[in-house]
CSV table of C-alpha atoms in Angstrom, one decimal:
chain,number,residue,atom,x,y,z
A,1,MET,CA,3.8,-35.0,52.3
A,2,GLY,CA,1.3,-36.4,54.8
A,3,GLU,CA,0.2,-35.0,58.1
A,4,CYS,CA,2.7,-35.6,60.9
A,5,LYS,CA,1.8,-35.4,64.6
A,6,LEU,CA,5.4,-35.1,65.8
A,7,ASP,CA,7.0,-31.7,66.6
A,8,HIS,CA,10.5,-31.5,65.2
A,9,SER,CA,13.2,-29.5,67.0
A,10,LEU,CA,15.7,-27.2,65.5
A,11,GLU,CA,18.3,-30.0,66.1
A,12,ASP,CA,16.0,-32.4,64.1
A,13,VAL,CA,15.9,-30.0,61.2
A,14,THR,CA,19.6,-29.2,61.3
A,15,GLN,CA,20.4,-32.9,61.2
A,16,LYS,CA,18.0,-33.5,58.4
A,17,LEU,CA,19.7,-30.7,56.4
A,18,LYS,CA,23.1,-32.2,57.1
A,19,ASP,CA,21.8,-35.6,55.8
A,20,GLN,CA,20.3,-34.1,52.7
A,21,SER,CA,22.9,-31.4,51.9
A,22,SER,CA,24.7,-33.4,49.2
A,23,PHE,CA,21.4,-33.8,47.3
A,24,LEU,CA,20.4,-30.1,47.5
A,25,PRO,CA,21.7,-27.3,45.3
A,26,ASN,CA,24.6,-25.4,47.1
A,27,GLU,CA,22.7,-22.1,47.1
A,28,VAL,CA,19.7,-23.7,48.7
A,29,VAL,CA,21.9,-25.3,51.4
A,30,GLN,CA,23.3,-21.8,52.2
A,31,GLU,CA,19.8,-20.3,52.4
A,32,TRP,CA,18.9,-23.1,54.8
A,33,HIS,CA,21.8,-22.2,57.1
A,34,THR,CA,20.8,-18.6,57.1
A,35,PHE,CA,17.1,-19.5,57.6
A,36,LEU,CA,17.8,-21.8,60.6
A,37,GLU,CA,19.6,-19.0,62.4
A,38,LYS,CA,16.2,-17.2,62.8
A,39,ASN,CA,13.8,-17.7,65.7
A,40,LEU,CA,11.4,-20.1,64.0
A,41,THR,CA,7.9,-21.3,65.2
A,42,GLN,CA,7.2,-24.9,65.8
A,43,GLU,CA,5.0,-25.0,62.7
A,44,THR,CA,7.8,-23.6,60.6
A,45,LEU,CA,10.2,-26.2,62.0
A,46,ASN,CA,7.8,-29.0,61.2
A,47,VAL,CA,7.3,-27.8,57.7
A,48,SER,CA,11.0,-27.4,57.3
A,49,PHE,CA,11.7,-30.9,58.4
A,50,HIS,CA,9.2,-32.4,56.0
A,51,LEU,CA,10.5,-30.4,53.1
A,52,LEU,CA,13.9,-31.9,53.7
A,53,LYS,CA,12.8,-35.4,54.7
A,54,LYS,CA,13.5,-38.0,51.9
A,55,TYR,CA,14.5,-35.2,49.5
A,56,ASP,CA,17.1,-37.6,48.1
A,57,LEU,CA,14.4,-40.1,47.1
A,58,ALA,CA,12.1,-37.5,45.5
A,59,THR,CA,11.5,-37.4,41.7
A,60,ASP,CA,13.0,-34.5,39.8
A,61,LEU,CA,9.6,-32.9,39.6
A,62,GLU,CA,9.0,-33.2,43.3
A,63,LYS,CA,12.4,-31.8,44.1
A,64,LYS,CA,11.6,-28.7,42.0
A,65,GLU,CA,8.3,-28.3,43.8
A,66,ARG,CA,10.0,-28.7,47.2
A,67,GLU,CA,12.6,-26.1,46.2
A,68,GLN,CA,9.9,-23.7,45.3
A,69,GLN,CA,8.2,-24.3,48.7
A,70,MET,CA,11.6,-23.8,50.4
A,71,GLU,CA,12.0,-20.4,48.6
A,72,ARG,CA,8.5,-19.3,49.7
A,73,LEU,CA,9.3,-20.4,53.3
A,74,PHE,CA,12.6,-18.5,53.3
A,75,GLY,CA,10.8,-15.4,52.0
A,76,SER,CA,8.1,-15.6,54.6
A,77,ASN,CA,10.4,-15.5,57.6
C-alpha cells in the first residue's frame, strides 16, 4: 500500500467497508463495525481505508496479511 496524501472520513471508511464486506470473513466485518464506533484519529481512519481498499483484488497471501494488520489495529484502539 503506497503513501496517500488524502484524508479519509469515517463515511469514506464506512462505505469502503460496505463495498468490501462480502469479501471479508464475517467475524472481521463485525469487528470493523465495533471498531468504527470508536473515536478514531485521522491517521487511523486513513490506515483503515487503505486496509479495506481493493481487498477484493488482493491475493490470498495479501488478504491474510491485511487481516493480521486489521487485528492489530482493532487491538490498538
